PDB file of C-alpha atoms in Angstrom:
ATOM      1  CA  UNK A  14     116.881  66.768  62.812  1.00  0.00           C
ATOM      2  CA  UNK A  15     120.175  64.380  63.161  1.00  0.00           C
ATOM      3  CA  UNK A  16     121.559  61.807  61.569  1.00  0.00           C
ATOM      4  CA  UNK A  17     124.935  59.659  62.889  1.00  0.00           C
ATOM      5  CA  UNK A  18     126.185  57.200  61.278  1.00  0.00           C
ATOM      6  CA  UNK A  19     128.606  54.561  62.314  1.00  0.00           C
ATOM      7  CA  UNK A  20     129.882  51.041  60.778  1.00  0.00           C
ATOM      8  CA  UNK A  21     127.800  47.724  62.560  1.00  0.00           C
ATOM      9  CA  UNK A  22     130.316  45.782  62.898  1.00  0.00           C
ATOM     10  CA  UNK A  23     134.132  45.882  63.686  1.00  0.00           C
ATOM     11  CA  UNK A  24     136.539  43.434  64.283  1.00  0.00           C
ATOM     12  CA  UNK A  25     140.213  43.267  65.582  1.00  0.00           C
ATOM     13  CA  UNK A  26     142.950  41.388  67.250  1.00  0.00           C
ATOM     14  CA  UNK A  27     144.480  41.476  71.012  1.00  0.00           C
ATOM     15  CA  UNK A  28     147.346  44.211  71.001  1.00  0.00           C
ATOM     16  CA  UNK A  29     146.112  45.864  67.749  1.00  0.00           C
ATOM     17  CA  UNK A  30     144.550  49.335  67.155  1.00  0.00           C
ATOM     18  CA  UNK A  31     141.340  49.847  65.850  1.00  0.00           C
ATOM     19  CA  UNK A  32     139.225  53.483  65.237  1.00  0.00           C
ATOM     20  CA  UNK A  33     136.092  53.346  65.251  1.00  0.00           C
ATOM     21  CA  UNK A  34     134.617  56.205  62.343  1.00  0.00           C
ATOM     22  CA  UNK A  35     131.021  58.492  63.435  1.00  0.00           C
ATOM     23  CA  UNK A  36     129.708  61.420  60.993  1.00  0.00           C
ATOM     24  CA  UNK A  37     126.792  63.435  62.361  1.00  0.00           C
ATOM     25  CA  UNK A  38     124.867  65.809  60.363  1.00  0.00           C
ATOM     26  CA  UNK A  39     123.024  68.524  63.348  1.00  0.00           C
ATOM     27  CA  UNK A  40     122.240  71.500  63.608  1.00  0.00           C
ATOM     28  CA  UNK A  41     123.158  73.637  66.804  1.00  0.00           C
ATOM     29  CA  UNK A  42     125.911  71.417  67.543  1.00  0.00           C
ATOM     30  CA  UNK A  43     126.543  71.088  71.491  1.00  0.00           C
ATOM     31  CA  UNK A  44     129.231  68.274  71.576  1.00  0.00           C
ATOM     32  CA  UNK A  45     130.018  64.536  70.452  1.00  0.00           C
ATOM     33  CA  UNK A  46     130.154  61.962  72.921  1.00  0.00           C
ATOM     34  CA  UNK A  47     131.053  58.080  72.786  1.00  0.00           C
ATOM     35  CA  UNK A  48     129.823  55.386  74.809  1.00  0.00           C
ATOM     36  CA  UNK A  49     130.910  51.830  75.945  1.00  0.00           C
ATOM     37  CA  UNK A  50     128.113  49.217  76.666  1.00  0.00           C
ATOM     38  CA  UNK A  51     128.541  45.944  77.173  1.00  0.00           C
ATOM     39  CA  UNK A  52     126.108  43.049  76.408  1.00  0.00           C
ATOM     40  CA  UNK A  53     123.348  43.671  79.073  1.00  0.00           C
ATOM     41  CA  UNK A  54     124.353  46.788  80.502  1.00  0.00           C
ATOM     42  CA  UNK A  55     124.061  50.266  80.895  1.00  0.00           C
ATOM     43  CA  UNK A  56     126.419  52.353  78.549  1.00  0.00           C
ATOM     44  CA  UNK A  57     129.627  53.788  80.023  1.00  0.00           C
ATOM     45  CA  UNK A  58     130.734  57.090  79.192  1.00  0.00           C
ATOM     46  CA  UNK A  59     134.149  57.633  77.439  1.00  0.00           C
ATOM     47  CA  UNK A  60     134.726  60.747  75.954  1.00  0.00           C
ATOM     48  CA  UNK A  61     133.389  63.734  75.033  1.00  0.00           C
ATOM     49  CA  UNK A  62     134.644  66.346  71.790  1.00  0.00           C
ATOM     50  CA  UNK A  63     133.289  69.935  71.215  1.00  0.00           C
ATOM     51  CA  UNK A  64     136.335  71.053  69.861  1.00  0.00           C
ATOM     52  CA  UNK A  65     138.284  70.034  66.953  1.00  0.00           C
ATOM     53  CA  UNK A  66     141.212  67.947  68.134  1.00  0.00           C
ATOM     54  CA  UNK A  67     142.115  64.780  69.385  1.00  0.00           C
ATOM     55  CA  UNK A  68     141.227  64.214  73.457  1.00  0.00           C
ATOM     56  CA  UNK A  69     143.665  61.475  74.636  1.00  0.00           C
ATOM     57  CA  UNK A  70     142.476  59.314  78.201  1.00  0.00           C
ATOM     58  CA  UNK A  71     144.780  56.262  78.647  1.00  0.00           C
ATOM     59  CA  UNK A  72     144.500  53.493  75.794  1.00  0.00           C
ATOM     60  CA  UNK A  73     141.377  55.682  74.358  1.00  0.00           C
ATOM     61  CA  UNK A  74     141.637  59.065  72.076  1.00  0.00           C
ATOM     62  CA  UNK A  75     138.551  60.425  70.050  1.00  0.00           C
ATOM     63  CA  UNK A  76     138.989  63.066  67.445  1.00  0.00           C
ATOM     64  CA  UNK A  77     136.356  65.545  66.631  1.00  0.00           C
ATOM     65  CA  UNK A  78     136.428  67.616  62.945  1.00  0.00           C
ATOM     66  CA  UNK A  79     133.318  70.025  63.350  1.00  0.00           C
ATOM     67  CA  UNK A  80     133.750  71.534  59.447  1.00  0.00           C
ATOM     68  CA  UNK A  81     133.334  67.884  58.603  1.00  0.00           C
ATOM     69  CA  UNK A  82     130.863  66.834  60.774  1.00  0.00           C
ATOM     70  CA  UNK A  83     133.970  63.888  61.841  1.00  0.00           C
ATOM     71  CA  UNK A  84     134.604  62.055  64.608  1.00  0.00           C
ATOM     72  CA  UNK A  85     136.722  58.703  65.727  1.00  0.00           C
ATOM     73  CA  UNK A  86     136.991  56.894  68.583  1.00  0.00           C
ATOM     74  CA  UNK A  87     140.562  55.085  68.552  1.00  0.00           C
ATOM     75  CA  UNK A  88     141.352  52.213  70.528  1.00  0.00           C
ATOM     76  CA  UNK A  89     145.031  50.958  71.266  1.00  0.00           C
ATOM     77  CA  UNK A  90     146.636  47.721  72.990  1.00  0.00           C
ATOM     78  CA  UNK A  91     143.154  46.556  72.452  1.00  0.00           C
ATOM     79  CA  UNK A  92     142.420  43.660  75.226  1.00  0.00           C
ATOM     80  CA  UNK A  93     139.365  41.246  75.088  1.00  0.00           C
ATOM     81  CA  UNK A  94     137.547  43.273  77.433  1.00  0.00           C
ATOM     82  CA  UNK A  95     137.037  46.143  74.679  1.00  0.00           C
ATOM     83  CA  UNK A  96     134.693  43.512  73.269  1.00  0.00           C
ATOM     84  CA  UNK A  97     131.705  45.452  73.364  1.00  0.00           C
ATOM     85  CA  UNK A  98     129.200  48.285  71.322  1.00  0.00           C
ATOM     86  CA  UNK A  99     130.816  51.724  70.705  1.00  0.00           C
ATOM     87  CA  UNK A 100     128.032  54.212  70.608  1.00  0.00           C
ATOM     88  CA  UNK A 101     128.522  57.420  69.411  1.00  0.00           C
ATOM     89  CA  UNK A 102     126.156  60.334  70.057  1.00  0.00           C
ATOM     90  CA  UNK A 103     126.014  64.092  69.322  1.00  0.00           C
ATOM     91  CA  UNK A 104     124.103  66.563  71.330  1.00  0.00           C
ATOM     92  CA  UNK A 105     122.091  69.269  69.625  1.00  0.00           C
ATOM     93  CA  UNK A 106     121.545  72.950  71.848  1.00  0.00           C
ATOM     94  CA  UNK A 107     118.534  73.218  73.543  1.00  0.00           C
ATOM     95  CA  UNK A 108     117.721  69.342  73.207  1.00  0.00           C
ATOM     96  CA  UNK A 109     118.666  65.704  74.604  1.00  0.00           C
ATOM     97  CA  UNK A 110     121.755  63.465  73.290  1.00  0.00           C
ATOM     98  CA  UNK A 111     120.710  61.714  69.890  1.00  0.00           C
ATOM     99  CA  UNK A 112     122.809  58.392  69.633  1.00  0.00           C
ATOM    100  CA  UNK A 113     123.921  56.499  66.188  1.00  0.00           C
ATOM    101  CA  UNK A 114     123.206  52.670  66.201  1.00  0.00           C
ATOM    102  CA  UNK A 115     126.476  51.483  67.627  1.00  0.00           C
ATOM    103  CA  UNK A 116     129.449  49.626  66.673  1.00  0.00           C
ATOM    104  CA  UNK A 117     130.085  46.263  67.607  1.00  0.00           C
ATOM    105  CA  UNK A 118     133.653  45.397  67.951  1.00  0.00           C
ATOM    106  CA  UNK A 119     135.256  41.981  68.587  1.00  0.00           C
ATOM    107  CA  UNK A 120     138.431  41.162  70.132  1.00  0.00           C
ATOM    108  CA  UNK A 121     140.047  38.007  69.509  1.00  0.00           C
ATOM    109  CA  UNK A 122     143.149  36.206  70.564  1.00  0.00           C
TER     110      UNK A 122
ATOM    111  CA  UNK B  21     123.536  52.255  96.030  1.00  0.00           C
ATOM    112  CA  UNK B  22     123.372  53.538  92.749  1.00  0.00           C
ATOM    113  CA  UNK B  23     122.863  56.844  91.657  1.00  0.00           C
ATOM    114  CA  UNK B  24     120.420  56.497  88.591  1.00  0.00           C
ATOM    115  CA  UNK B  25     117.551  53.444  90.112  1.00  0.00           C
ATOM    116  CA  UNK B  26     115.019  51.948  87.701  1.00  0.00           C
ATOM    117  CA  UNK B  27     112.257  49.325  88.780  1.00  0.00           C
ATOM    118  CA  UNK B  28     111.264  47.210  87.550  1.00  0.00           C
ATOM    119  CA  UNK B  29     114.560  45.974  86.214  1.00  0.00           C
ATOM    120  CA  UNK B  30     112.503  43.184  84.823  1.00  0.00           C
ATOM    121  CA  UNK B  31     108.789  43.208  84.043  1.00  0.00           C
ATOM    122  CA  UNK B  32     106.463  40.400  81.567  1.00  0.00           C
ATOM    123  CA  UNK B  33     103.038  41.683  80.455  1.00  0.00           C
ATOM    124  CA  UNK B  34     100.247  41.447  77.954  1.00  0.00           C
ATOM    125  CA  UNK B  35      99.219  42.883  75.324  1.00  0.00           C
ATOM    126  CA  UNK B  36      96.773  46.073  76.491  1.00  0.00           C
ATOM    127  CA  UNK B  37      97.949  46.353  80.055  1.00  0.00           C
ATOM    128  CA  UNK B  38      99.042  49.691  81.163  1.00  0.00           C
ATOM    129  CA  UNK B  39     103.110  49.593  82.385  1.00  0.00           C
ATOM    130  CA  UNK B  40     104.784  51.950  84.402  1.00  0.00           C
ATOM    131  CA  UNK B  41     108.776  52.261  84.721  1.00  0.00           C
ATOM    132  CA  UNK B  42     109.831  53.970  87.218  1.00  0.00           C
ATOM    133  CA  UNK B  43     113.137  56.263  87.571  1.00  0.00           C
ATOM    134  CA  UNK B  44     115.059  58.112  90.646  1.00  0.00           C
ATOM    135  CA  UNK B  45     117.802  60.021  90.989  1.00  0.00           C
ATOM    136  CA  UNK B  46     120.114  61.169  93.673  1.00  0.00           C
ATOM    137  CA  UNK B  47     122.799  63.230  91.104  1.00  0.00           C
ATOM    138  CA  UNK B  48     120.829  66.490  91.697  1.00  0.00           C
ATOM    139  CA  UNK B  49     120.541  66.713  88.550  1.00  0.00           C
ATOM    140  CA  UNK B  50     117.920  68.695  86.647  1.00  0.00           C
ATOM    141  CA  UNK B  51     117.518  66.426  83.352  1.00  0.00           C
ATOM    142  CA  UNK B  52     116.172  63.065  82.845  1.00  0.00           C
ATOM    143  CA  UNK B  53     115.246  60.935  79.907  1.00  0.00           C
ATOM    144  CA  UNK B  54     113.912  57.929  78.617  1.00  0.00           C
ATOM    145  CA  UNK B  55     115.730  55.801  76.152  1.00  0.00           C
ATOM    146  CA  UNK B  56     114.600  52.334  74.363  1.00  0.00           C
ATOM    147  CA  UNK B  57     117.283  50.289  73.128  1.00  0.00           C
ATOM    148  CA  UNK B  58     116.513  47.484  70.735  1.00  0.00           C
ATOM    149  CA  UNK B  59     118.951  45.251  68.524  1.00  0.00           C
ATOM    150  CA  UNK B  60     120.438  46.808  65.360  1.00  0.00           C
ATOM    151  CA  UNK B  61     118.518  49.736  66.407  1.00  0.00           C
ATOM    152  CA  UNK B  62     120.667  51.755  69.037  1.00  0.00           C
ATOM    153  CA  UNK B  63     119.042  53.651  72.083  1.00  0.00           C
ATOM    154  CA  UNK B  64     116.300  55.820  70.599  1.00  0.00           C
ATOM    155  CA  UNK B  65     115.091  58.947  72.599  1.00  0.00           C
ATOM    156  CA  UNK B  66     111.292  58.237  73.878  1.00  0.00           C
ATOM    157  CA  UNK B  67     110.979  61.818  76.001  1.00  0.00           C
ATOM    158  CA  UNK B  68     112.998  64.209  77.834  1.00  0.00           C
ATOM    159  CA  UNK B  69     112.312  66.902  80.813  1.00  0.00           C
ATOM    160  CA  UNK B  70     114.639  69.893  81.038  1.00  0.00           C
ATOM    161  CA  UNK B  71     113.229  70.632  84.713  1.00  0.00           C
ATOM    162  CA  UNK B  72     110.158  69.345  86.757  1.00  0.00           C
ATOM    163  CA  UNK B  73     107.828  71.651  84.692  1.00  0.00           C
ATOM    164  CA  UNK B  74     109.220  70.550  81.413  1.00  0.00           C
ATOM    165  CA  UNK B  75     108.550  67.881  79.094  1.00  0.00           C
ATOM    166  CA  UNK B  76     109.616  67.271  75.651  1.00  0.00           C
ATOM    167  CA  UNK B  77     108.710  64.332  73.090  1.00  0.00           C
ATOM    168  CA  UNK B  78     111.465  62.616  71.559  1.00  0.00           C
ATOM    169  CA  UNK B  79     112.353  60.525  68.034  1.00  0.00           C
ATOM    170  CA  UNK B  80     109.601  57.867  69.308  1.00  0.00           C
ATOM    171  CA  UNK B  81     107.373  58.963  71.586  1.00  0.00           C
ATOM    172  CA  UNK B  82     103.930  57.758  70.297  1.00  0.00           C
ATOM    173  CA  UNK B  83     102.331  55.091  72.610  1.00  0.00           C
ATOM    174  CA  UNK B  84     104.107  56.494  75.766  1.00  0.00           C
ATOM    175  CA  UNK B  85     103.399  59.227  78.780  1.00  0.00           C
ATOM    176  CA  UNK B  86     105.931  60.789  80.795  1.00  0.00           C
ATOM    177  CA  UNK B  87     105.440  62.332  84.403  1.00  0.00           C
ATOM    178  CA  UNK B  88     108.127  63.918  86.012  1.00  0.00           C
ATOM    179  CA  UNK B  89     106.940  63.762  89.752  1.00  0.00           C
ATOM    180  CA  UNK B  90     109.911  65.875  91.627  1.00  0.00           C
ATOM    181  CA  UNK B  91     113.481  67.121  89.962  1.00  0.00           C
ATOM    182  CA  UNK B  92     114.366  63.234  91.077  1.00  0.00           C
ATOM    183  CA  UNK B  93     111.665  61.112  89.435  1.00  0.00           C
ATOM    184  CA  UNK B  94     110.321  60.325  86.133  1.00  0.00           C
ATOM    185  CA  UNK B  95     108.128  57.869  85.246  1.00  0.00           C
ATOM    186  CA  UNK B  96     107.465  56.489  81.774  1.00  0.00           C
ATOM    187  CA  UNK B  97     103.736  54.529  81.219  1.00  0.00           C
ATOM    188  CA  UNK B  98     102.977  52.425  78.312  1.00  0.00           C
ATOM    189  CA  UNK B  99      98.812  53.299  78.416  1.00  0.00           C
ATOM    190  CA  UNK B 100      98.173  49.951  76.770  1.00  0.00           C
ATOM    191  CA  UNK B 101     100.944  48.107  75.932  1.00  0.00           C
ATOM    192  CA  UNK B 102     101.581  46.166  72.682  1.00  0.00           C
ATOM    193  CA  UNK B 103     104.511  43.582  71.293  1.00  0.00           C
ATOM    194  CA  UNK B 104     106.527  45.798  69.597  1.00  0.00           C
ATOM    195  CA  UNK B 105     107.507  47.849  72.387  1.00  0.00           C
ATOM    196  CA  UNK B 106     109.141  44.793  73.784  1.00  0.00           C
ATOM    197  CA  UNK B 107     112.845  46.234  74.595  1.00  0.00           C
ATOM    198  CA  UNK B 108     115.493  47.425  77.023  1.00  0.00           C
ATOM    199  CA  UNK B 109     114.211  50.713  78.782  1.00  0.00           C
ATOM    200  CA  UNK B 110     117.257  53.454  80.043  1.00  0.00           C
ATOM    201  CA  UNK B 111     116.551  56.060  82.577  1.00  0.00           C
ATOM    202  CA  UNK B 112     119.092  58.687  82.259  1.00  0.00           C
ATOM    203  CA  UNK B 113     120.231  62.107  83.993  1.00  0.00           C
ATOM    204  CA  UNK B 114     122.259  64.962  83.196  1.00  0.00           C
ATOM    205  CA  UNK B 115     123.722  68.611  84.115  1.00  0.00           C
ATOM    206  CA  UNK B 116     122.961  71.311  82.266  1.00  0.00           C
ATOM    207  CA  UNK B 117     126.036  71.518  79.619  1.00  0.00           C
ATOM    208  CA  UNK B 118     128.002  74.625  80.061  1.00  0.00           C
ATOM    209  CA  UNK B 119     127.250  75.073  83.984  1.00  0.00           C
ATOM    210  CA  UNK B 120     131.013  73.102  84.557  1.00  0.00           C
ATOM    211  CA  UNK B 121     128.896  70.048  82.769  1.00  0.00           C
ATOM    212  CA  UNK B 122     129.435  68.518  79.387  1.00  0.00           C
ATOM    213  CA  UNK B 123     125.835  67.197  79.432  1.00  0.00           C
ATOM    214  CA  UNK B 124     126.512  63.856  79.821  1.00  0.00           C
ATOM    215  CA  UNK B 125     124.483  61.123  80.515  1.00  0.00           C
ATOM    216  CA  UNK B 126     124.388  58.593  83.553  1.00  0.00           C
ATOM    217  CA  UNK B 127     122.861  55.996  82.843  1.00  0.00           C
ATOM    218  CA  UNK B 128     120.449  53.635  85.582  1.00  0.00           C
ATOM    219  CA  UNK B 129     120.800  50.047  84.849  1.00  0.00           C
ATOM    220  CA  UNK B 130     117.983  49.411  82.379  1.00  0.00           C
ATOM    221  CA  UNK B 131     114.570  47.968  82.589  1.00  0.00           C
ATOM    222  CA  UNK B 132     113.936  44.906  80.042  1.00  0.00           C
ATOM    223  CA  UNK B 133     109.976  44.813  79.487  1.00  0.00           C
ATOM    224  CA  UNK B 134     108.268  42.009  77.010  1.00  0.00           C
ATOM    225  CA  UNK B 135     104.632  42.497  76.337  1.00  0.00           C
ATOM    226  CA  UNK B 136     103.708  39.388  74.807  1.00  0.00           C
TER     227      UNK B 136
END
């Protein structure tokens, strides 16, 4: 089986930088991926790790540590549109995407 | 249009009736899935098909059916619905990972269903 785990809630201030922590325990690892999804709507993909490093796309990076079963999703010049659920979710060989419960993150002026 | 279609996008029942949301896909793509999203509770996988001959239960299947009708359908039935599977519905599609795919999911817009 898998477990991911990621904090509930996050919050944060216009301009700042925030990271955003996931640890997955799987077997057969295949890849971590996050996920954007805003109140009401489908989730948006935003990055995807299978090797240990950091993968940089504009004001997003996520970091993936496979011998630690680590990753973070970090978020800089955060605006109030980043105001949203963070999902993180690992995909095991042979079977389907298994997600943790989200992080909710807050951006406030 | 989009590429991932549910309907209903919205749908009220009763308790006992038997539901069917419906998916379609014009990725190409040969897997689909059905996700269930409910507060504090993330999306949850319900079942998953690798190809049209191929079906898989997921974390939470009990209570639901699955038919995968053509590689661009997929249909999820509640036989006889009942309150707590009240929730947001996702119909998603992927590549196979390694074929110049990551496996990652594209998500349809989402089907809210109440069964009251």
């Amino acid at each position: 089986g898998q477990n991911i785990d990621q904090p509930t809630e996050m919050t944060a201030t216009e301009g700042a930088i925030v990271q955003i922590n996931c640890t997955y325990q799987t077997s057969g690892f295949n890849g971590l991926f996050w996920y954007q999804q805003h109140a009401g709507e489908a989730p948006t993909f935003l990055s995807y790790n299978v090797l240990d490093g950091l993968e940089e796309k504009g004001r997003f990076s996520s970091f993936l540590s496979r011998s630690k079963g680590y990753s973070y999703l970090l978020l800089k010049e955060l605006q109030m549109k980043d105001s949203a659920s963070y999902l993180c979710a690992a995909l095991q060989a042979g079977t389907a995407l298994i997600f943790g419960k989200g992080t909710t993150l807050s951006v406030s002026s | 249009d989009a590429d991932v279609t549910q309907t209903p996008r919205n749908r009220i029942t009763k308790t006992g009736k038997r539901i069917m949301l419906e998916c379609s896909q014009t990725k190409g793509h040969d897997r689909m899935y059905w996700y269930r999203q409910d507060p504090g509770l993330g999306l949850r996988l319900i079942y998953y098909s690798f190809d049209v001959k191929d079906i898989n239960k997921g974390e939470i299947s009990d209570g639901y059916s699955v038919s995968r009708q053509a590689q661009a359908k997929f249909s999820l039935s509640l036989e006889s619905a009942i309150p707590n599977q009240t929730a947001l519905y996702f119909c998603a599609t992927s590549g196979r990972p390694g074929t110049g795919n990551t496996g990652e999911l594209f998500f349809g817009e989402g089907s809210r269903l109440t069964v009251l």
